[in-house]
Amino acid sequence: MRPSPDELRDLLRRARTIAVVGLSPKPIRPSHSVTRYLQEAGYRIIPINPGHERILGEQSYPTLEAAGRDHAIDIVNVFRRSEHAGDVVDQALALRPTPLLIWLQQGVEDQAAAQRAAAAGIPFVMDDCLAVEHRHLEV
């Protein structure tokens, strides 16, 4: 259930912490540049990447579940291939408190995961760029 532009703007204004699943430490990668933009916009970033201890100056976690033990996560932003997105969405749905928003980045789609998020009442966006929407909505 993709939120309306007004609902999305409100969610992005309320959010403080974004877990970025698949965040790369390489500046050339889209996950890095998008996340750096969000960090500079004032969000707390929680990297999820088992191969690195720190990314963009923040402690990296091996799993979303591990990050959720230490942080309340408002948005789960997913930079994983579509075939892995459903597992990440299921992990996000298991977080307590549940996130305000689950976001699958541009090129990442999973209709079944979208239905599970909708059934749980969690707003869901897929195949879109969070940084582009953030700028567009003038949050």
Coordinates of C-alpha atoms in Angstrom, one line a residue:
M1 CA 0.0 0.0 0.0
R2 CA 1.9 3.0 -1.3
P3 CA 1.2 6.1 0.7
S4 CA -0.1 9.2 -1.0
P5 CA 2.4 12.1 -1.4
D6 CA 1.0 13.8 1.7
E7 CA 1.1 10.6 3.8
L8 CA 4.6 10.0 2.5
R9 CA 5.7 13.5 3.4
D10 CA 4.3 13.1 6.9
L11 CA 6.0 9.7 7.4
L12 CA 9.4 11.1 6.2
R13 CA 9.0 14.1 8.6
R14 CA 8.2 11.8 11.6
A15 CA 11.0 9.3 10.8
R16 CA 14.4 9.7 12.6
T17 CA 16.2 6.4 12.0
I18 CA 16.7 4.6 8.7
A19 CA 18.1 1.1 8.5
V20 CA 19.7 0.6 5.1
V21 CA 19.9 -3.0 4.1
G22 CA 22.7 -3.7 1.6
L23 CA 24.5 -0.4 2.2
S24 CA 27.8 -0.4 0.4
P25 CA 30.9 1.4 1.7
K26 CA 31.9 2.2 -2.0
P27 CA 31.0 5.8 -2.8
I28 CA 30.3 4.8 -6.5
R29 CA 27.4 2.6 -5.5
P30 CA 23.8 4.1 -5.4
S31 CA 23.2 2.8 -1.9
H32 CA 26.1 4.9 -0.7
S33 CA 25.2 8.1 -2.4
V34 CA 21.5 7.8 -1.5
T35 CA 22.3 7.0 2.1
R36 CA 24.8 9.9 2.4
Y37 CA 22.1 12.2 1.1
L38 CA 19.7 11.0 3.8
Q39 CA 22.3 11.2 6.5
E40 CA 23.0 14.8 5.4
A41 CA 19.3 15.5 5.5
G42 CA 19.4 14.7 9.3
Y43 CA 18.4 11.0 9.5
R44 CA 20.2 8.6 11.7
I45 CA 21.5 5.8 9.5
I46 CA 21.9 2.2 10.6
P47 CA 23.9 0.2 8.0
I48 CA 23.0 -3.4 7.5
N49 CA 25.9 -5.2 5.8
P50 CA 27.6 -8.2 7.4
G51 CA 30.9 -7.6 5.6
H52 CA 31.7 -4.3 7.2
E53 CA 32.0 -3.0 10.8
R54 CA 31.4 0.7 9.9
I55 CA 29.9 2.5 6.9
L56 CA 29.4 6.3 6.7
G57 CA 30.7 6.6 10.2
E58 CA 28.0 4.3 11.7
Q59 CA 28.3 0.9 13.2
S60 CA 27.1 -1.7 10.7
Y61 CA 25.0 -4.7 11.7
P62 CA 25.0 -8.1 10.1
T63 CA 21.2 -8.4 10.0
L64 CA 18.1 -6.2 10.4
E65 CA 17.1 -8.2 13.5
A66 CA 20.5 -7.4 15.2
A67 CA 20.1 -3.7 14.4
G68 CA 16.5 -3.8 15.8
R69 CA 17.8 -5.0 19.2
D70 CA 19.8 -1.8 19.6
H71 CA 17.6 0.7 17.7
A72 CA 14.0 1.6 17.1
I73 CA 13.9 1.7 13.3
D74 CA 11.5 4.0 11.5
I75 CA 12.2 3.2 7.9
V76 CA 13.7 0.1 6.3
N77 CA 15.4 1.0 3.0
V78 CA 16.3 -2.0 0.9
F79 CA 19.1 -2.1 -1.6
R80 CA 19.0 -5.9 -2.3
R81 CA 18.1 -7.7 -5.4
S82 CA 14.4 -8.5 -5.8
E83 CA 14.8 -12.2 -5.1
H84 CA 16.1 -11.2 -1.6
A85 CA 13.6 -8.5 -0.9
G86 CA 10.9 -10.7 0.6
D87 CA 13.2 -12.0 3.3
V88 CA 14.2 -8.5 4.3
V89 CA 10.5 -7.4 4.3
D90 CA 9.7 -10.3 6.6
Q91 CA 12.5 -9.3 8.9
A92 CA 11.2 -5.7 8.9
L93 CA 7.7 -6.9 9.8
A94 CA 9.1 -8.8 12.8
L95 CA 10.7 -5.7 14.3
R96 CA 9.2 -4.3 17.4
P97 CA 8.1 -1.6 17.2
T98 CA 7.3 -2.1 13.5
P99 CA 8.7 0.5 11.1
L100 CA 6.7 3.4 9.9
L101 CA 7.7 2.6 6.3
I102 CA 9.3 -0.1 4.2
W103 CA 11.0 1.1 1.0
L104 CA 12.4 -1.0 -1.8
Q105 CA 14.8 1.0 -3.9
Q106 CA 14.6 1.6 -7.6
G107 CA 14.7 -1.7 -9.5
V108 CA 13.7 -3.8 -6.4
E109 CA 10.2 -5.3 -6.6
D110 CA 8.3 -8.0 -4.8
Q111 CA 4.5 -8.0 -5.0
A112 CA 4.0 -10.7 -2.5
A113 CA 6.1 -8.8 0.1
A114 CA 4.0 -5.7 -0.7
Q115 CA 0.9 -7.7 0.1
R116 CA 2.4 -8.9 3.4
A117 CA 3.3 -5.4 4.4
A118 CA -0.2 -4.2 3.5
A119 CA -1.8 -6.9 5.6
A120 CA 0.4 -5.8 8.5
G121 CA -0.7 -2.2 7.9
I122 CA 2.8 -1.0 7.1
P123 CA 3.1 1.6 4.2
F124 CA 5.3 0.2 1.4
V125 CA 7.1 1.7 -1.6
M126 CA 8.9 -0.3 -4.2
D127 CA 10.9 0.4 -7.3
D128 CA 11.5 4.0 -6.4
C129 CA 14.4 6.1 -4.9
L130 CA 14.0 7.4 -1.4
A131 CA 16.4 10.3 -2.0
V132 CA 14.6 11.4 -5.1
E133 CA 11.2 11.3 -3.4
H134 CA 12.6 13.1 -0.3
R135 CA 13.8 16.0 -2.6
H136 CA 10.6 15.9 -4.6
L137 CA 8.4 16.1 -1.6
E138 CA 10.5 18.9 -0.1
V139 CA 10.6 17.2 3.3

